[in-house]
mmCIF file of C-alpha atoms and ligand atoms in Angstrom:
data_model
loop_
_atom_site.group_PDB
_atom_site.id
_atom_site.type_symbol
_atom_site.label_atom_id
_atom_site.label_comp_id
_atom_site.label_asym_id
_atom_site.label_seq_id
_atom_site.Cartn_x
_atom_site.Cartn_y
_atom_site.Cartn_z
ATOM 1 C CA UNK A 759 31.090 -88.717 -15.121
ATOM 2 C CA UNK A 760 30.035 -86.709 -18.453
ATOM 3 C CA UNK A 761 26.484 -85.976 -17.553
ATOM 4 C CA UNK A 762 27.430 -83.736 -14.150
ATOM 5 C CA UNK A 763 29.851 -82.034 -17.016
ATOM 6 C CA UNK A 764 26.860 -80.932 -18.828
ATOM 7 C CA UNK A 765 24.449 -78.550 -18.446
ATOM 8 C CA UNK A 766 21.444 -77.418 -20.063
ATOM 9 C CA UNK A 767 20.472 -74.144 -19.165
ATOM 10 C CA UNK A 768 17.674 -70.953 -20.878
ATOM 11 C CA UNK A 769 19.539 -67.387 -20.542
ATOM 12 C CA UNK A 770 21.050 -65.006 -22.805
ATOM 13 C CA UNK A 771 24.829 -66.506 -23.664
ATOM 14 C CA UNK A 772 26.208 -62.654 -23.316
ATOM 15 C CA UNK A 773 25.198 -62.869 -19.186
ATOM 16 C CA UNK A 774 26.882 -66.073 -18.359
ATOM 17 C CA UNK A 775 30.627 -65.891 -16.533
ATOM 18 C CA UNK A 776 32.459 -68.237 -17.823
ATOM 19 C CA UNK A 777 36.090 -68.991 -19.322
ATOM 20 C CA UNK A 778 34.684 -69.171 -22.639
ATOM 21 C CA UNK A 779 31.430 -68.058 -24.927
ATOM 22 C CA UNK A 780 31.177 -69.788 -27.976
ATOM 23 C CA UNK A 781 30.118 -67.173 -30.948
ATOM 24 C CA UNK A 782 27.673 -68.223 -33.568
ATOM 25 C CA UNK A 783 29.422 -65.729 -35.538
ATOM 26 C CA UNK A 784 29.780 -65.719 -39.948
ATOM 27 C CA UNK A 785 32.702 -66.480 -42.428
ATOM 28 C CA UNK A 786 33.883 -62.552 -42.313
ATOM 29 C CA UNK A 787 33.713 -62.948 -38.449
ATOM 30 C CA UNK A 788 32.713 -58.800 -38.794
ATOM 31 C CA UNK A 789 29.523 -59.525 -36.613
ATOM 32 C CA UNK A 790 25.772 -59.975 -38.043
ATOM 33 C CA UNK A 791 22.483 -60.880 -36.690
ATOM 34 C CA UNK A 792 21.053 -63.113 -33.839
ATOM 35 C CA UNK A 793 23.419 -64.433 -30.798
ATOM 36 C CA UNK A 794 26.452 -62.807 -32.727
ATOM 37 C CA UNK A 795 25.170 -59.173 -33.176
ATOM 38 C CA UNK A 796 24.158 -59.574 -28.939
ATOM 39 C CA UNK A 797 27.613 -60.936 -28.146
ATOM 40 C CA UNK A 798 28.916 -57.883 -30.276
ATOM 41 C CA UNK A 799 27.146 -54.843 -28.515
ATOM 42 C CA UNK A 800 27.843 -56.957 -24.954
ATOM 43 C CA UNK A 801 31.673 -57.163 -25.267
ATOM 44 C CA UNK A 802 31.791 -53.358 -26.997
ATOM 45 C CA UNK A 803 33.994 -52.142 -30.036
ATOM 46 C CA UNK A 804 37.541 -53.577 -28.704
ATOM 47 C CA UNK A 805 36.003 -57.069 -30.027
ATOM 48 C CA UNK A 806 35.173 -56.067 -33.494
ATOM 49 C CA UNK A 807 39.084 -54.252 -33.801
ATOM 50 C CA UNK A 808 40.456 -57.872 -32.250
ATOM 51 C CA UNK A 809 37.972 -59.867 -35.182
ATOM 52 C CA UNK A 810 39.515 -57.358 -38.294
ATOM 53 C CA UNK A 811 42.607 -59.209 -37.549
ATOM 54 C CA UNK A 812 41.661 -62.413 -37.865
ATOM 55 C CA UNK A 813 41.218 -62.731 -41.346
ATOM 56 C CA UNK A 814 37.357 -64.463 -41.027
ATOM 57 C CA UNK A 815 36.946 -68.248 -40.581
ATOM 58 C CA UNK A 816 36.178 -71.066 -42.803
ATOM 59 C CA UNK A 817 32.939 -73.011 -42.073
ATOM 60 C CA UNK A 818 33.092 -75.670 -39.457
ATOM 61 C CA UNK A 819 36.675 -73.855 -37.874
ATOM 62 C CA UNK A 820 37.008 -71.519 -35.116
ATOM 63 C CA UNK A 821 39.094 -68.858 -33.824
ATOM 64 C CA UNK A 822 39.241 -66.965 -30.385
ATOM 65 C CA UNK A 823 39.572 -63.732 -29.011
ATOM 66 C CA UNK A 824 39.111 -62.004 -25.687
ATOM 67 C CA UNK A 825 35.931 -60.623 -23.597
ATOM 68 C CA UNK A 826 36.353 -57.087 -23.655
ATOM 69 C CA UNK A 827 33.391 -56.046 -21.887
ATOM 70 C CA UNK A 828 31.950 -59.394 -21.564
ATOM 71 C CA UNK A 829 32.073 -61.186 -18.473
ATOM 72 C CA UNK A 830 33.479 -64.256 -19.805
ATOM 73 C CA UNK A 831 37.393 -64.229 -20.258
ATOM 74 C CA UNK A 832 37.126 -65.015 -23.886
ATOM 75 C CA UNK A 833 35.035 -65.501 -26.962
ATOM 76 C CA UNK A 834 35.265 -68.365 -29.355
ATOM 77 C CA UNK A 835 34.141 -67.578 -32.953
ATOM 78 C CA UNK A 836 32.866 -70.588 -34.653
ATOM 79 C CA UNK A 837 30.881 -70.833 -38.404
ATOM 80 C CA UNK A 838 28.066 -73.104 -38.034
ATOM 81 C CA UNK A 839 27.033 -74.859 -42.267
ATOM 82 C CA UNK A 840 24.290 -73.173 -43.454
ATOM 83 C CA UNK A 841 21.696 -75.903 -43.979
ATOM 84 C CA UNK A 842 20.768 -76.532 -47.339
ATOM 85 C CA UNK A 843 18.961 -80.382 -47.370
ATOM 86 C CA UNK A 844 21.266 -82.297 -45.155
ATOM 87 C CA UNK A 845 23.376 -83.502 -48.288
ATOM 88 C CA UNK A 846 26.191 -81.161 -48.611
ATOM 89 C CA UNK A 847 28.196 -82.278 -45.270
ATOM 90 C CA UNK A 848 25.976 -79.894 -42.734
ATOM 91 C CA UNK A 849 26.847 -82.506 -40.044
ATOM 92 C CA UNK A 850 29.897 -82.892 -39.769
ATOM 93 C CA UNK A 851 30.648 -79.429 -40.020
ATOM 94 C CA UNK A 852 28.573 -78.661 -37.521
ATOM 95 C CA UNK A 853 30.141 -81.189 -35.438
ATOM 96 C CA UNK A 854 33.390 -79.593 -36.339
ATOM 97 C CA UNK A 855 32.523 -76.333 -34.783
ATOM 98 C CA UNK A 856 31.933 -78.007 -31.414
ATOM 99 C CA UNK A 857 35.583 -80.064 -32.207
ATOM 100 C CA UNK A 858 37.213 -77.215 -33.313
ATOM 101 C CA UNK A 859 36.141 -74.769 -30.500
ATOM 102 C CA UNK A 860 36.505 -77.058 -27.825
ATOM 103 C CA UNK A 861 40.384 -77.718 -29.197
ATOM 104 C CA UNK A 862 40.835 -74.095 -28.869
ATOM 105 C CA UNK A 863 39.488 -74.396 -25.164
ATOM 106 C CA UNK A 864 42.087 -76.643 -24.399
ATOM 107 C CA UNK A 865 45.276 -74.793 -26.504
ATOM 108 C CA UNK A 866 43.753 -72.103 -23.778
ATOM 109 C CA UNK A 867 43.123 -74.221 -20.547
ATOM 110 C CA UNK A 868 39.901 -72.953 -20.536
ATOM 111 C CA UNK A 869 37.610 -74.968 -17.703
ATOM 112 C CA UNK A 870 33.932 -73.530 -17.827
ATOM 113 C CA UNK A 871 32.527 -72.838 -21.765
ATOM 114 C CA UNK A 872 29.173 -71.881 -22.783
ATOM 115 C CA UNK A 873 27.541 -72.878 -26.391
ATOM 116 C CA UNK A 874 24.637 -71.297 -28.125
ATOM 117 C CA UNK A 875 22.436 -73.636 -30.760
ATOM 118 C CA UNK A 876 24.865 -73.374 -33.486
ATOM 119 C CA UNK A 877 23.500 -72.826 -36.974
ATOM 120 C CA UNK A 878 20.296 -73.155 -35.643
ATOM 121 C CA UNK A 879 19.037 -69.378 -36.476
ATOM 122 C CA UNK A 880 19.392 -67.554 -39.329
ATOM 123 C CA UNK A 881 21.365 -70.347 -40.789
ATOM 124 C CA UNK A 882 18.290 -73.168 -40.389
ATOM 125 C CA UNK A 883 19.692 -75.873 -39.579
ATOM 126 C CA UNK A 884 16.884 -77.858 -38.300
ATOM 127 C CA UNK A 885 17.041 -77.675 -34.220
ATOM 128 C CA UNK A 886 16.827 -81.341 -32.823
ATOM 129 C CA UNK A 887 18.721 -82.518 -35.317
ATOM 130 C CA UNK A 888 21.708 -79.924 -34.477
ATOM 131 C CA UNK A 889 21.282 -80.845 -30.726
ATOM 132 C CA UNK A 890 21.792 -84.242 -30.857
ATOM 133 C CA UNK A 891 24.776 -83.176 -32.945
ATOM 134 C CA UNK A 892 26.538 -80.970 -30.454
ATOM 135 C CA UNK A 893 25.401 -83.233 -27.165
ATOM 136 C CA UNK A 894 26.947 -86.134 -29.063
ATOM 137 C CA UNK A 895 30.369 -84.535 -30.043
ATOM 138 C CA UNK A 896 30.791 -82.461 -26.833
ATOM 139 C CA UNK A 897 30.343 -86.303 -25.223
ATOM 140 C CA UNK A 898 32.870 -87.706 -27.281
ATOM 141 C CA UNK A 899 35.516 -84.732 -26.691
ATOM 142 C CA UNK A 900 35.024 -84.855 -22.544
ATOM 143 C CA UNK A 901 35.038 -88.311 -22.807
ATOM 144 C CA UNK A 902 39.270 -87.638 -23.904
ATOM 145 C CA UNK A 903 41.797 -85.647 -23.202
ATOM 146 C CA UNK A 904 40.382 -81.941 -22.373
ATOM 147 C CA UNK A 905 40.378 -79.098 -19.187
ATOM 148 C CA UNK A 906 36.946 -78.780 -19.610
ATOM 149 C CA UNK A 907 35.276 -78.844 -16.249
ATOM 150 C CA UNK A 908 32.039 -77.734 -17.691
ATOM 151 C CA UNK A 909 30.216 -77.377 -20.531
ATOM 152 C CA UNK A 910 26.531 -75.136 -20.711
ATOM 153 C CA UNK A 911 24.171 -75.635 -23.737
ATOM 154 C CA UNK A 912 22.355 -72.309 -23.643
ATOM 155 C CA UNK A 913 19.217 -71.835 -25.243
ATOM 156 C CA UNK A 914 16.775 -69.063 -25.991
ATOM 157 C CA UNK A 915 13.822 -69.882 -25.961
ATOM 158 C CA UNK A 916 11.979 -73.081 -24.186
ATOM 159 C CA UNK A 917 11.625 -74.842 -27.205
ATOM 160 C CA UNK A 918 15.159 -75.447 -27.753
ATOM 161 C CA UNK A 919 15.657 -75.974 -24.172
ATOM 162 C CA UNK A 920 13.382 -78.863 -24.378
ATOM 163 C CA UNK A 921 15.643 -80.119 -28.081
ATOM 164 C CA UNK A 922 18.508 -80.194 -25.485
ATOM 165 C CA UNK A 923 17.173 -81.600 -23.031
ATOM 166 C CA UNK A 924 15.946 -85.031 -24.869
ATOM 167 C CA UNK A 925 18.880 -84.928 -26.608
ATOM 168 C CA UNK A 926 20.688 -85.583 -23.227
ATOM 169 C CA UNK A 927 17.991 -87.910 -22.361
ATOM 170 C CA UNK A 928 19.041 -89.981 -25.781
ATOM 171 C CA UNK A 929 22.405 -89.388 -25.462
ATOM 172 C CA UNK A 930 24.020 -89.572 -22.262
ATOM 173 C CA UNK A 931 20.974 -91.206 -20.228
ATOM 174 C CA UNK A 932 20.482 -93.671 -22.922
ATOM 175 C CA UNK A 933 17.400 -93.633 -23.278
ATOM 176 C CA UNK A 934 14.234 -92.305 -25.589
HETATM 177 P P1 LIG B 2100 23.207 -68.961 -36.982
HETATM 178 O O1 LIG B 2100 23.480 -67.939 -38.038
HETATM 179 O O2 LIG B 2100 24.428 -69.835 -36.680
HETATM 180 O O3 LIG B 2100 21.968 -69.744 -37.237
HETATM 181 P P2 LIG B 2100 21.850 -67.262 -34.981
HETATM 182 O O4 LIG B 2100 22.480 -66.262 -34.101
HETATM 183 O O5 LIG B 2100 20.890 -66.780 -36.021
HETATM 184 O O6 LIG B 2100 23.056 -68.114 -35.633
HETATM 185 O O7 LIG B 2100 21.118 -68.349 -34.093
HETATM 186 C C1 LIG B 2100 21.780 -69.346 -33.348
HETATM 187 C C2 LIG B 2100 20.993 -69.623 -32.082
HETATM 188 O O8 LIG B 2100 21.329 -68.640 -31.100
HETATM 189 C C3 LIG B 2100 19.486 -69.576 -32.238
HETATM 190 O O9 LIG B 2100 18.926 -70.701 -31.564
HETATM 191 C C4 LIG B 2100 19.103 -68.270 -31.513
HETATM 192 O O10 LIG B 2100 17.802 -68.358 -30.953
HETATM 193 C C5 LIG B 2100 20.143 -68.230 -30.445
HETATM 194 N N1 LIG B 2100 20.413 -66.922 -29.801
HETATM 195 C C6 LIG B 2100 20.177 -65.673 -30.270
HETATM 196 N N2 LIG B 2100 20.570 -64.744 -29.371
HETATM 197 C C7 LIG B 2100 21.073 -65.430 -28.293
HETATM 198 C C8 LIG B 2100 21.625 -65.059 -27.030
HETATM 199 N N3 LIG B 2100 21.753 -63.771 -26.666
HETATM 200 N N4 LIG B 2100 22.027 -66.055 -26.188
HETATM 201 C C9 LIG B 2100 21.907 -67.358 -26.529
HETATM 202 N N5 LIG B 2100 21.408 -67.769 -27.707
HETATM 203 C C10 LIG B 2100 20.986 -66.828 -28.578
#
């Protein structure tokens, strides 16, 4: 059953132990603002050394690195689209950072992974319209061949918790 895989929960994404974090981070994958500058000073300075190595990340990819200080095992560093008008492919890269990220969960046998609202910050991509995006292609990815146990949508504020929440309604309860 995908629903009892999901989970929409409020908190602060840096608190949560689990396998996996997924990073709103940017292109130079150097750390910035918002949910990436908190996972940042939460794991400590051994991330930012792991990220110089990486080489950034293209826009809808990911790439992963360890915890350091966090209490999750690792970090997955994804690059949400910044939204421009909805024209110029911000949904299916968005939907590729949930593809690509939970792919990387796999290559890593991760079980338990917590997202934040992707894109949804700084980059304004509007909010209901992203979570219907990454309810409906984190469905379609547990509904084939992964070791995810569990997935968490974590939001900060109430707002988005209530985005998440009818998206789930619409999307895996079927109804409006
Ligand atoms: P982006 O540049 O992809 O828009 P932001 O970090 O600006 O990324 O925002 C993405 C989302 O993460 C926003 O909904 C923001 O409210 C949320 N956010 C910020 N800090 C945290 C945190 N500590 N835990 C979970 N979500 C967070």
């Amino acid at each position: 059953m995908i629903p009892g895989k999901i989970a929409v929960i409020e908190g602060d994404i840096t608190q949560l132990t689990v396998d996996a974090i997924v990073n709103a981070a940017n292109t130079s994958l150097l750390g910035g603002g918002g949910v990436d500058g908190a996972i940042h000073r939460a794991a400590g300075p051994g991330l930012l050394a792991e990220c110089r190595g990486l080489n950034g990340c293209k826009t809808g990819d990911a790439k992963i690195t360890q915890g350091y200080n966090l209490p999750a095992d690792w970090v997955i560093h994804t690059v949400g689209p910044v939204w421009r008008d909805g024209n110029h492919g911000e949904d299916a890269l968005l939907a590729s950072c949930y593809y690509r990220s939970l792919e990387l969960a796999k290559d890593y046998q991760i079980r338990t992974i917590a997202f934040p609202a992707i894109s949804t910050g700084a980059y304004g991509f509007p909010p209901e319209r992203a979570a219907r995006i990454a309810v409906g292609t984190v469905k379609q990815v547990l509904e084939g061949n992964t070791t995810i146990e569990q997935v968490f949508f974590v939001c900060f504020s109430k707002l988005s918790y209530n985005h998440y929440r009818q998206a789930v309604q619409e999307i895996l309860m079927n109804k409006e």
